[in-house]
PDB file of C-alpha atoms in Angstrom:
ATOM      1  CA  MET X  21      -8.689  -6.694 -23.262  1.00 94.00           C
ATOM      2  CA  ALA X  22      -5.233  -8.174 -23.155  1.00 95.00           C
ATOM      3  CA  ARG X  23      -6.798 -11.630 -23.140  1.00 95.00           C
ATOM      4  CA  ALA X  24      -9.206 -10.903 -25.661  1.00 95.00           C
ATOM      5  CA  HIS X  25      -6.473  -9.767 -28.126  1.00 96.00           C
ATOM      6  CA  THR X  26      -3.888 -12.491 -27.401  1.00 96.00           C
ATOM      7  CA  LYS X  27      -6.770 -15.414 -27.045  1.00 96.00           C
ATOM      8  CA  LYS X  28      -4.466 -16.304 -23.854  1.00 96.00           C
ATOM      9  CA  SER X  29      -5.296 -16.076 -19.918  1.00 95.00           C
ATOM     10  CA  GLN X  30      -2.154 -15.451 -18.103  1.00 96.00           C
ATOM     11  CA  VAL X  31      -1.389 -12.011 -16.769  1.00 97.00           C
ATOM     12  CA  PHE X  32       1.667 -10.817 -14.977  1.00 97.00           C
ATOM     13  CA  GLY X  33       1.952  -7.868 -12.184  1.00 97.00           C
ATOM     14  CA  LEU X  34       4.315  -6.905  -9.905  1.00 97.00           C
ATOM     15  CA  ARG X  35       4.482  -7.815  -6.099  1.00 96.00           C
ATOM     16  CA  ASN X  36       3.598  -4.673  -4.244  1.00 95.00           C
ATOM     17  CA  GLY X  37       1.724  -3.272  -6.934  1.00 95.00           C
ATOM     18  CA  TYR X  38      -1.859  -1.297  -6.740  1.00 94.00           C
ATOM     19  CA  HIS X  39      -4.099  -1.385  -9.605  1.00 95.00           C
ATOM     20  CA  GLY X  40      -7.585  -1.133  -7.964  1.00 91.00           C
ATOM     21  CA  MET X  41     -10.320  -2.238  -6.259  1.00 87.00           C
ATOM     22  CA  SER X  42     -12.509  -3.934  -9.015  1.00 87.00           C
ATOM     23  CA  ALA X  43     -12.392  -8.047  -9.093  1.00 84.00           C
ATOM     24  CA  GLY X  44     -10.064  -7.889 -11.705  1.00 87.00           C
ATOM     25  CA  THR X  45      -7.877  -5.297 -10.482  1.00 91.00           C
ATOM     26  CA  MET X  46      -7.869  -6.310  -7.095  1.00 92.00           C
ATOM     27  CA  GLY X  47      -6.454  -9.659  -8.177  1.00 91.00           C
ATOM     28  CA  LEU X  48      -3.543  -7.871  -9.932  1.00 94.00           C
ATOM     29  CA  THR X  49      -2.845  -5.762  -6.787  1.00 93.00           C
ATOM     30  CA  ALA X  50      -0.573  -7.359  -4.542  1.00 92.00           C
ATOM     31  CA  LEU X  51      -0.703  -5.340  -1.342  1.00 88.00           C
ATOM     32  CA  SER X  52      -2.602  -7.067   1.619  1.00 87.00           C
ATOM     33  CA  SER X  53      -4.241  -4.051   2.922  1.00 85.00           C
ATOM     34  CA  TRP X  54      -6.118  -3.584  -0.479  1.00 88.00           C
ATOM     35  CA  ARG X  55      -7.153  -6.786  -1.057  1.00 86.00           C
ATOM     36  CA  GLN X  56     -10.410  -7.773   0.411  1.00 83.00           C
ATOM     37  CA  GLN X  57     -11.958 -11.269   1.300  1.00 83.00           C
ATOM     38  CA  VAL X  58     -13.963 -11.836  -1.727  1.00 84.00           C
ATOM     39  CA  PRO X  59     -13.027 -13.503  -5.105  1.00 81.00           C
ATOM     40  CA  GLN X  60     -10.492 -11.692  -6.787  1.00 84.00           C
ATOM     41  CA  GLY X  61      -9.382 -12.180 -10.635  1.00 84.00           C
ATOM     42  CA  SER X  62      -8.059 -15.527 -11.728  1.00 88.00           C
ATOM     43  CA  SER X  63      -4.962 -16.501 -13.892  1.00 93.00           C
ATOM     44  CA  ILE X  64      -2.951 -13.821 -12.260  1.00 94.00           C
ATOM     45  CA  HIS X  65       0.821 -14.171 -11.103  1.00 95.00           C
ATOM     46  CA  HIS X  66       3.360 -11.775  -9.428  1.00 96.00           C
ATOM     47  CA  VAL X  67       6.838 -11.435 -10.081  1.00 97.00           C
ATOM     48  CA  LEU X  68       9.643  -9.893  -7.955  1.00 97.00           C
ATOM     49  CA  MET X  69       8.993  -6.133  -6.965  1.00 97.00           C
ATOM     50  CA  PRO X  70      12.455  -4.378  -8.156  1.00 97.00           C
ATOM     51  CA  ASP X  71      13.056  -3.004  -4.657  1.00 97.00           C
ATOM     52  CA  MET X  72      16.512  -1.199  -4.913  1.00 98.00           C
ATOM     53  CA  TYR X  73      16.281  -0.591  -0.911  1.00 98.00           C
ATOM     54  CA  ARG X  74      15.397  -3.724   0.585  1.00 97.00           C
ATOM     55  CA  GLY X  75      15.322  -6.091  -2.080  1.00 97.00           C
ATOM     56  CA  PRO X  76      17.521  -9.325  -2.487  1.00 97.00           C
ATOM     57  CA  PHE X  77      19.731  -7.894  -4.843  1.00 97.00           C
ATOM     58  CA  ALA X  78      20.282  -4.449  -2.871  1.00 97.00           C
ATOM     59  CA  ASN X  79      23.970  -4.913  -2.764  1.00 96.00           C
ATOM     60  CA  LEU X  80      24.323  -5.252  -6.223  1.00 97.00           C
ATOM     61  CA  SER X  81      24.835  -2.112  -8.602  1.00 97.00           C
ATOM     62  CA  GLU X  82      21.615  -0.684 -10.429  1.00 97.00           C
ATOM     63  CA  GLU X  83      22.582  -2.375 -13.560  1.00 97.00           C
ATOM     64  CA  ASP X  84      22.968  -5.710 -12.222  1.00 98.00           C
ATOM     65  CA  GLN X  85      19.896  -5.510 -10.223  1.00 98.00           C
ATOM     66  CA  GLY X  86      17.867  -4.479 -13.150  1.00 98.00           C
ATOM     67  CA  ASN X  87      19.241  -7.795 -14.961  1.00 98.00           C
ATOM     68  CA  MET X  88      18.514  -9.826 -12.060  1.00 98.00           C
ATOM     69  CA  TYR X  89      15.009  -8.717 -11.760  1.00 98.00           C
ATOM     70  CA  ALA X  90      14.503  -8.937 -15.297  1.00 98.00           C
ATOM     71  CA  ALA X  91      15.574 -12.627 -15.255  1.00 98.00           C
ATOM     72  CA  ASP X  92      13.060 -12.900 -12.466  1.00 98.00           C
ATOM     73  CA  VAL X  93      10.376 -11.789 -15.258  1.00 98.00           C
ATOM     74  CA  ARG X  94      11.394 -14.242 -18.003  1.00 97.00           C
ATOM     75  CA  ASN X  95      11.671 -17.265 -15.394  1.00 97.00           C
ATOM     76  CA  ALA X  96       8.042 -16.558 -14.600  1.00 97.00           C
ATOM     77  CA  LEU X  97       6.782 -16.421 -18.303  1.00 96.00           C
ATOM     78  CA  GLU X  98       8.386 -19.984 -18.794  1.00 95.00           C
ATOM     79  CA  THR X  99       6.282 -21.389 -16.083  1.00 92.00           C
ATOM     80  CA  VAL X 100       2.904 -20.829 -17.755  1.00 89.00           C
ATOM     81  CA  GLY X 101       3.977 -22.153 -21.036  1.00 82.00           C
ATOM     82  CA  GLY X 102       3.552 -19.443 -23.670  1.00 86.00           C
ATOM     83  CA  HIS X 103      -0.048 -18.668 -22.327  1.00 95.00           C
ATOM     84  CA  THR X 104       0.866 -15.051 -21.445  1.00 96.00           C
ATOM     85  CA  ALA X 105      -2.010 -12.353 -22.137  1.00 97.00           C
ATOM     86  CA  GLY X 106      -0.164  -9.540 -20.617  1.00 97.00           C
ATOM     87  CA  PHE X 107       2.202  -7.761 -18.141  1.00 98.00           C
ATOM     88  CA  ILE X 108       1.031  -4.645 -16.183  1.00 98.00           C
ATOM     89  CA  LEU X 109       3.135  -2.404 -13.868  1.00 98.00           C
ATOM     90  CA  GLU X 110       2.762   0.909 -12.575  1.00 98.00           C
ATOM     91  CA  SER X 111       5.863   3.383 -14.062  1.00 97.00           C
ATOM     92  CA  ILE X 112       6.641   4.210 -10.255  1.00 98.00           C
ATOM     93  CA  GLN X 113       4.881   2.050  -7.644  1.00 96.00           C
ATOM     94  CA  GLY X 114       2.483   4.486  -5.924  1.00 95.00           C
ATOM     95  CA  VAL X 115       0.613   3.150  -3.114  1.00 95.00           C
ATOM     96  CA  GLY X 116       3.318   0.408  -2.419  1.00 95.00           C
ATOM     97  CA  GLY X 117       5.528   3.049  -1.376  1.00 96.00           C
ATOM     98  CA  THR X 118       6.766   5.143  -4.487  1.00 97.00           C
ATOM     99  CA  TYR X 119       9.217   2.641  -5.754  1.00 97.00           C
ATOM    100  CA  THR X 120      11.253   3.244  -8.819  1.00 97.00           C
ATOM    101  CA  TYR X 121      12.901   0.561 -10.845  1.00 98.00           C
ATOM    102  CA  PRO X 122      16.484  -0.287 -11.589  1.00 97.00           C
ATOM    103  CA  LYS X 123      17.647   1.167 -15.078  1.00 93.00           C
ATOM    104  CA  ASN X 124      16.558  -1.255 -18.144  1.00 95.00           C
ATOM    105  CA  TYR X 125      14.305  -3.335 -15.927  1.00 98.00           C
ATOM    106  CA  VAL X 126      11.344  -2.077 -17.674  1.00 98.00           C
ATOM    107  CA  LYS X 127      12.680  -2.499 -21.274  1.00 98.00           C
ATOM    108  CA  GLN X 128      14.044  -6.183 -20.781  1.00 98.00           C
ATOM    109  CA  ALA X 129      10.641  -6.920 -18.833  1.00 98.00           C
ATOM    110  CA  PHE X 130       8.462  -5.657 -21.685  1.00 98.00           C
ATOM    111  CA  GLU X 131      10.972  -7.524 -24.586  1.00 98.00           C
ATOM    112  CA  SER X 132      10.578 -10.879 -22.553  1.00 97.00           C
ATOM    113  CA  VAL X 133       6.624 -10.407 -22.643  1.00 98.00           C
ATOM    114  CA  ARG X 134       6.561  -9.600 -26.136  1.00 97.00           C
ATOM    115  CA  GLU X 135       8.682 -12.713 -27.034  1.00 96.00           C
ATOM    116  CA  VAL X 136       5.928 -14.709 -25.516  1.00 96.00           C
ATOM    117  CA  GLY X 137       3.194 -13.209 -27.269  1.00 96.00           C
ATOM    118  CA  GLY X 138       1.669 -11.082 -24.498  1.00 97.00           C
ATOM    119  CA  VAL X 139       0.798  -7.425 -24.496  1.00 98.00           C
ATOM    120  CA  CYS X 140       2.668  -4.605 -21.946  1.00 98.00           C
ATOM    121  CA  ILE X 141       0.107  -2.564 -20.016  1.00 98.00           C
ATOM    122  CA  SER X 142       1.012   0.469 -18.163  1.00 98.00           C
ATOM    123  CA  ASP X 143      -0.687   2.001 -15.267  1.00 98.00           C
ATOM    124  CA  GLU X 144      -0.304   5.794 -15.378  1.00 98.00           C
ATOM    125  CA  VAL X 145      -3.260   6.907 -13.199  1.00 96.00           C
ATOM    126  CA  GLN X 146      -0.616   8.363 -10.717  1.00 96.00           C
ATOM    127  CA  THR X 147       2.551   9.170 -12.841  1.00 97.00           C
ATOM    128  CA  GLY X 148       1.031  10.381 -16.056  1.00 97.00           C
ATOM    129  CA  PHE X 149       0.341  14.019 -17.250  1.00 97.00           C
ATOM    130  CA  GLY X 150       3.554  15.431 -16.129  1.00 97.00           C
ATOM    131  CA  ARG X 151       3.906  14.426 -12.690  1.00 97.00           C
ATOM    132  CA  THR X 152       7.433  12.920 -13.076  1.00 97.00           C
ATOM    133  CA  GLY X 153       8.679  16.222 -14.418  1.00 98.00           C
ATOM    134  CA  THR X 154      11.057  14.931 -16.719  1.00 96.00           C
ATOM    135  CA  HIS X 155       8.246  13.335 -19.235  1.00 97.00           C
ATOM    136  CA  PHE X 156       4.385  13.631 -19.819  1.00 97.00           C
ATOM    137  CA  TRP X 157       3.832   9.732 -19.206  1.00 98.00           C
ATOM    138  CA  GLY X 158       5.914   7.690 -16.627  1.00 97.00           C
ATOM    139  CA  PHE X 159       6.630   4.962 -18.964  1.00 98.00           C
ATOM    140  CA  GLU X 160       8.868   7.421 -21.076  1.00 98.00           C
ATOM    141  CA  ASN X 161      11.482   7.658 -18.217  1.00 97.00           C
ATOM    142  CA  HIS X 162      12.009   3.706 -19.060  1.00 97.00           C
ATOM    143  CA  ASP X 163      12.323   4.196 -22.754  1.00 97.00           C
ATOM    144  CA  VAL X 164       9.351   1.919 -23.638  1.00 98.00           C
ATOM    145  CA  VAL X 165       6.053   2.241 -25.460  1.00 98.00           C
ATOM    146  CA  PRO X 166       3.339   0.206 -23.989  1.00 98.00           C
ATOM    147  CA  ASP X 167       0.494  -1.685 -25.795  1.00 98.00           C
ATOM    148  CA  ILE X 168      -2.050  -0.533 -23.589  1.00 98.00           C
ATOM    149  CA  VAL X 169      -2.109   2.508 -21.129  1.00 98.00           C
ATOM    150  CA  THR X 170      -4.547   3.243 -18.368  1.00 97.00           C
ATOM    151  CA  MET X 171      -5.017   6.534 -17.098  1.00 96.00           C
ATOM    152  CA  ALA X 172      -7.135   8.710 -14.438  1.00 95.00           C
ATOM    153  CA  LYS X 173      -6.936  10.908 -11.595  1.00 92.00           C
ATOM    154  CA  GLY X 174      -5.007  13.623 -12.817  1.00 92.00           C
ATOM    155  CA  MET X 175      -6.663  13.325 -16.055  1.00 94.00           C
ATOM    156  CA  GLY X 176      -9.565  15.251 -14.394  1.00 94.00           C
ATOM    157  CA  ASN X 177      -8.135  17.165 -11.872  1.00 93.00           C
ATOM    158  CA  GLY X 178     -10.466  15.729  -9.321  1.00 89.00           C
ATOM    159  CA  ALA X 179     -13.443  15.100 -11.737  1.00 91.00           C
ATOM    160  CA  ALA X 180     -14.632  11.495 -12.367  1.00 90.00           C
ATOM    161  CA  LEU X 181     -12.550  11.003 -15.559  1.00 93.00           C
ATOM    162  CA  GLY X 182     -10.417   7.773 -16.636  1.00 94.00           C
ATOM    163  CA  ALA X 183      -9.393   6.457 -19.731  1.00 94.00           C
ATOM    164  CA  VAL X 184      -7.657   3.313 -21.653  1.00 95.00           C
ATOM    165  CA  VAL X 185      -5.506   3.801 -24.649  1.00 97.00           C
ATOM    166  CA  THR X 186      -4.413   1.216 -27.019  1.00 98.00           C
ATOM    167  CA  THR X 187      -4.205   0.570 -30.678  1.00 97.00           C
ATOM    168  CA  GLU X 188      -6.767   0.137 -33.129  1.00 96.00           C
ATOM    169  CA  GLU X 189      -5.653  -3.458 -33.639  1.00 96.00           C
ATOM    170  CA  ILE X 190      -6.033  -4.649 -29.608  1.00 97.00           C
ATOM    171  CA  ALA X 191      -9.201  -2.275 -29.500  1.00 95.00           C
ATOM    172  CA  GLN X 192     -10.978  -4.270 -32.290  1.00 94.00           C
ATOM    173  CA  SER X 193     -10.286  -7.371 -30.355  1.00 95.00           C
ATOM    174  CA  ILE X 194     -13.130  -6.585 -28.095  1.00 90.00           C
ATOM    175  CA  LYS X 195     -16.314  -8.299 -30.225  1.00 88.00           C
ATOM    176  CA  GLY X 196     -19.150  -8.101 -28.053  1.00 84.00           C
ATOM    177  CA  LEU X 197     -20.941  -4.907 -26.761  1.00 84.00           C
ATOM    178  CA  HIS X 198     -19.291  -2.824 -24.259  1.00 81.00           C
ATOM    179  CA  PHE X 199     -21.274  -0.478 -22.366  1.00 82.00           C
ATOM    180  CA  ASN X 200     -20.497   2.347 -19.646  1.00 83.00           C
ATOM    181  CA  THR X 201     -23.050   4.077 -17.828  1.00 85.00           C
ATOM    182  CA  TYR X 202     -20.716   7.218 -17.558  1.00 82.00           C
ATOM    183  CA  GLY X 203     -18.392   6.352 -20.493  1.00 86.00           C
ATOM    184  CA  GLY X 204     -18.296   9.584 -22.942  1.00 86.00           C
ATOM    185  CA  ASN X 205     -19.749  11.917 -20.348  1.00 90.00           C
ATOM    186  CA  PRO X 206     -19.711  15.388 -21.970  1.00 93.00           C
ATOM    187  CA  LEU X 207     -19.035  17.313 -18.922  1.00 94.00           C
ATOM    188  CA  SER X 208     -15.976  15.117 -17.767  1.00 93.00           C
ATOM    189  CA  CYS X 209     -14.658  15.280 -21.273  1.00 94.00           C
ATOM    190  CA  ALA X 210     -14.769  19.030 -21.339  1.00 96.00           C
ATOM    191  CA  ILE X 211     -13.030  19.085 -17.960  1.00 96.00           C
ATOM    192  CA  GLY X 212     -10.473  16.631 -19.111  1.00 96.00           C
ATOM    193  CA  ARG X 213      -9.681  19.045 -22.479  1.00 97.00           C
ATOM    194  CA  ALA X 214      -9.648  21.909 -20.065  1.00 97.00           C
ATOM    195  CA  VAL X 215      -6.954  20.201 -17.610  1.00 97.00           C
ATOM    196  CA  LEU X 216      -4.793  19.367 -20.739  1.00 97.00           C
ATOM    197  CA  LYS X 217      -4.857  23.148 -21.939  1.00 98.00           C
ATOM    198  CA  VAL X 218      -3.687  24.212 -18.407  1.00 97.00           C
ATOM    199  CA  ILE X 219      -1.148  21.767 -18.015  1.00 97.00           C
ATOM    200  CA  ASP X 220       0.490  23.088 -21.523  1.00 97.00           C
ATOM    201  CA  GLU X 221      -0.102  26.745 -20.898  1.00 98.00           C
ATOM    202  CA  ASP X 222       1.051  26.994 -17.344  1.00 97.00           C
ATOM    203  CA  ASN X 223       3.977  25.020 -17.804  1.00 98.00           C
ATOM    204  CA  ILE X 224       2.860  22.464 -15.215  1.00 98.00           C
ATOM    205  CA  GLN X 225       5.037  19.497 -15.944  1.00 98.00           C
ATOM    206  CA  GLN X 226       8.228  21.985 -15.878  1.00 98.00           C
ATOM    207  CA  ASN X 227       6.801  23.177 -12.225  1.00 98.00           C
ATOM    208  CA  ALA X 228       6.720  19.316 -11.038  1.00 98.00           C
ATOM    209  CA  LEU X 229      10.337  18.993 -12.482  1.00 98.00           C
ATOM    210  CA  GLU X 230      11.496  22.210 -10.618  1.00 98.00           C
ATOM    211  CA  ARG X 231       9.479  21.696  -7.363  1.00 98.00           C
ATOM    212  CA  GLY X 232      10.511  18.072  -7.095  1.00 98.00           C
ATOM    213  CA  ASN X 233      14.010  19.107  -7.537  1.00 98.00           C
ATOM    214  CA  GLN X 234      13.336  21.780  -4.585  1.00 98.00           C
ATOM    215  CA  PHE X 235      11.587  18.936  -2.528  1.00 98.00           C
ATOM    216  CA  PHE X 236      14.778  16.632  -3.002  1.00 98.00           C
ATOM    217  CA  ASP X 237      17.370  19.218  -2.214  1.00 98.00           C
ATOM    218  CA  GLY X 238      15.646  19.828   1.032  1.00 98.00           C
ATOM    219  CA  LEU X 239      14.820  16.240   1.546  1.00 98.00           C
ATOM    220  CA  ARG X 240      18.417  15.373   1.542  1.00 98.00           C
ATOM    221  CA  ASP X 241      19.394  18.046   3.623  1.00 98.00           C
ATOM    222  CA  LEU X 242      17.108  16.483   6.409  1.00 98.00           C
ATOM    223  CA  GLN X 243      18.068  12.942   5.770  1.00 98.00           C
ATOM    224  CA  LYS X 244      21.502  14.277   6.856  1.00 98.00           C
ATOM    225  CA  LYS X 245      20.140  15.471  10.042  1.00 97.00           C
ATOM    226  CA  TYR X 246      17.921  12.831  10.911  1.00 98.00           C
ATOM    227  CA  GLU X 247      18.378   9.188  11.167  1.00 97.00           C
ATOM    228  CA  ILE X 248      14.832   8.380  10.590  1.00 98.00           C
ATOM    229  CA  ILE X 249      14.912   8.984   6.835  1.00 98.00           C
ATOM    230  CA  GLY X 250      16.235   5.829   5.554  1.00 98.00           C
ATOM    231  CA  ASP X 251      15.552   6.152   1.582  1.00 98.00           C
ATOM    232  CA  LEU X 252      14.178   9.025  -0.674  1.00 98.00           C
ATOM    233  CA  ARG X 253      12.956   7.979  -4.104  1.00 98.00           C
ATOM    234  CA  GLY X 254      10.891   9.026  -6.992  1.00 98.00           C
ATOM    235  CA  ARG X 255      10.881  11.728  -9.795  1.00 98.00           C
ATOM    236  CA  GLY X 256       9.384  15.109 -10.040  1.00 98.00           C
ATOM    237  CA  LEU X 257       6.177  15.503  -7.550  1.00 98.00           C
ATOM    238  CA  MET X 258       5.858  11.843  -6.909  1.00 98.00           C
ATOM    239  CA  ILE X 259       8.388  11.397  -4.040  1.00 98.00           C
ATOM    240  CA  GLY X 260       8.940   8.653  -1.156  1.00 98.00           C
ATOM    241  CA  ILE X 261      10.302   9.087   1.924  1.00 98.00           C
ATOM    242  CA  ASP X 262      10.947   5.479   3.482  1.00 98.00           C
ATOM    243  CA  LEU X 263      11.249   5.964   7.711  1.00 98.00           C
ATOM    244  CA  VAL X 264      13.364   3.603   9.516  1.00 98.00           C
ATOM    245  CA  THR X 265      13.983   2.876  13.107  1.00 97.00           C
ATOM    246  CA  ASP X 266      17.349   1.533  12.029  1.00 97.00           C
ATOM    247  CA  ARG X 267      19.349   2.542   9.117  1.00 97.00           C
ATOM    248  CA  GLU X 268      21.483  -0.505   9.050  1.00 96.00           C
ATOM    249  CA  LYS X 269      18.654  -2.968   9.388  1.00 97.00           C
ATOM    250  CA  LYS X 270      16.279  -1.064   7.245  1.00 98.00           C
ATOM    251  CA  THR X 271      13.455  -1.711   9.829  1.00 98.00           C
ATOM    252  CA  PRO X 272      10.149   0.304   9.002  1.00 98.00           C
ATOM    253  CA  ALA X 273       9.328   3.126  11.190  1.00 98.00           C
ATOM    254  CA  SER X 274       5.412   2.795  10.851  1.00 97.00           C
ATOM    255  CA  LYS X 275       4.500   4.010  14.368  1.00 97.00           C
ATOM    256  CA  GLU X 276       6.626   7.093  14.053  1.00 97.00           C
ATOM    257  CA  ALA X 277       5.307   7.542  10.431  1.00 97.00           C
ATOM    258  CA  ALA X 278       1.810   7.745  12.132  1.00 97.00           C
ATOM    259  CA  GLU X 279       2.790  10.353  14.493  1.00 97.00           C
ATOM    260  CA  ILE X 280       4.550  12.498  12.095  1.00 97.00           C
ATOM    261  CA  LEU X 281       1.481  12.767   9.832  1.00 96.00           C
ATOM    262  CA  GLU X 282      -0.568  13.827  12.430  1.00 97.00           C
ATOM    263  CA  PHE X 283       1.760  16.514  13.584  1.00 97.00           C
ATOM    264  CA  ALA X 284       2.109  17.755   9.930  1.00 97.00           C
ATOM    265  CA  ARG X 285      -1.725  17.513   9.562  1.00 97.00           C
ATOM    266  CA  GLN X 286      -2.118  19.786  12.568  1.00 97.00           C
ATOM    267  CA  LYS X 287       0.493  22.165  10.849  1.00 97.00           C
ATOM    268  CA  GLY X 288      -1.682  22.182   7.763  1.00 97.00           C
ATOM    269  CA  VAL X 289       0.175  19.803   5.879  1.00 97.00           C
ATOM    270  CA  LEU X 290      -1.666  16.759   4.518  1.00 96.00           C
ATOM    271  CA  ILE X 291       0.624  13.903   3.391  1.00 96.00           C
ATOM    272  CA  GLY X 292      -0.286  10.433   2.161  1.00 94.00           C
ATOM    273  CA  LYS X 293       1.631   7.270   3.260  1.00 94.00           C
ATOM    274  CA  GLY X 294       2.205   4.015   1.519  1.00 95.00           C
ATOM    275  CA  GLY X 295       4.288   0.790   1.554  1.00 94.00           C
ATOM    276  CA  LEU X 296       3.376  -2.469   2.893  1.00 92.00           C
ATOM    277  CA  LYS X 297       4.085  -1.583   6.541  1.00 95.00           C
ATOM    278  CA  GLY X 298       2.688   2.076   6.153  1.00 95.00           C
ATOM    279  CA  ASN X 299       6.022   3.669   7.012  1.00 97.00           C
ATOM    280  CA  VAL X 300       6.743   5.512   3.577  1.00 98.00           C
ATOM    281  CA  PHE X 301       5.665   9.054   3.089  1.00 97.00           C
ATOM    282  CA  ARG X 302       3.961   9.686  -0.117  1.00 97.00           C
ATOM    283  CA  LEU X 303       4.550  13.205  -1.416  1.00 97.00           C
ATOM    284  CA  LYS X 304       2.035  13.934  -4.520  1.00 96.00           C
ATOM    285  CA  PRO X 305       0.909  17.298  -4.188  1.00 96.00           C
ATOM    286  CA  VAL X 306      -0.803  19.394  -6.540  1.00 96.00           C
ATOM    287  CA  MET X 307       1.174  20.063  -9.377  1.00 96.00           C
ATOM    288  CA  CYS X 308       0.606  23.622  -9.308  1.00 96.00           C
ATOM    289  CA  LEU X 309       2.025  24.211  -5.893  1.00 96.00           C
ATOM    290  CA  ASN X 310       4.898  27.014  -5.648  1.00 98.00           C
ATOM    291  CA  GLU X 311       8.120  27.569  -3.876  1.00 98.00           C
ATOM    292  CA  GLN X 312       6.994  29.033  -0.639  1.00 98.00           C
ATOM    293  CA  ASP X 313       4.625  25.907  -0.654  1.00 98.00           C
ATOM    294  CA  VAL X 314       7.740  23.508  -0.431  1.00 98.00           C
ATOM    295  CA  ASP X 315       9.632  25.729   1.919  1.00 98.00           C
ATOM    296  CA  TYR X 316       6.704  25.381   4.057  1.00 98.00           C
ATOM    297  CA  THR X 317       6.094  22.062   3.788  1.00 98.00           C
ATOM    298  CA  LEU X 318       9.727  21.067   4.207  1.00 98.00           C
ATOM    299  CA  ASN X 319      10.015  23.465   7.403  1.00 98.00           C
ATOM    300  CA  VAL X 320       7.086  21.384   9.086  1.00 98.00           C
ATOM    301  CA  LEU X 321       8.664  18.187   8.151  1.00 98.00           C
ATOM    302  CA  ASP X 322      11.678  19.526   9.556  1.00 98.00           C
ATOM    303  CA  GLN X 323      10.022  20.177  13.081  1.00 98.00           C
ATOM    304  CA  ALA X 324       8.343  16.876  12.977  1.00 97.00           C
ATOM    305  CA  PHE X 325      11.398  14.901  12.470  1.00 97.00           C
ATOM    306  CA  GLU X 326      12.872  16.894  15.062  1.00 97.00           C
ATOM    307  CA  LYS X 327      10.212  16.242  17.802  1.00 95.00           C
ATOM    308  CA  ILE X 328      10.298  12.291  16.734  1.00 95.00           C
ATOM    309  CA  SER X 329      14.009  12.237  17.308  1.00 89.00           C
ATOM    310  CA  ARG X 330      14.157  13.713  20.553  1.00 84.00           C
TER     311      ARG X 330
END
């Protein structure tokens, strides 16, 4: 759609990003573990991921890091000579390790893309529908409005439902026929409508904010106790726990992460992991969990960290 609208071919994404497993989205994905040995999307480029923990500018202030990473985007755009169709990113990198971005990075990047005639795309598959707590959409945390937004997962609460939202002008750029066997499925659409109603009536977004704050408070206490917790990041109920074997060197604790996950599983707590090295716990629980659920999870993690630290 971005290419049809701009009549240009080059698309930019972030290193460490994840956008799916189709030929096109696999090309946009920049995580080796999710790239199969098959032909993938063409005319795709990856810019530096704004890693405030291990990145090349981690010793700078957050504002300066944002400026440096935004400059990398501008430089990359210049290399394709005005043929930029679009730029896509997750509002918070999910599979890549729950990475948040420096302040003003996204705004500057979007401005640079639009200056060369490209469109800005926000992947809200994981961050949308109130999960970040402070806003309904993850991109709102960056004070930007994308040209195209992709969404799924929480949209159907487990049911098969996804959508692409854009402006009428961009949508009309698709001139040929478009068909999807399951497009407009009435059952899925009814489920999606019910999900939106529950999010609103049950104050799910506010719960994500409160339970997220509860998680972060507890995790900061655990970080003081256990050297293995190198970094905590995220928003609301999208939390990353970066495990390291050495805090100074920030060496990924991949083996230890796998052992802790198994311990937690045996205690009834299922936790995802991500990051290129598989050392980041991805806490993305159901958004209706309560205080007791958070307390129990923190208690299990405390036991697991204590055991691995012996």
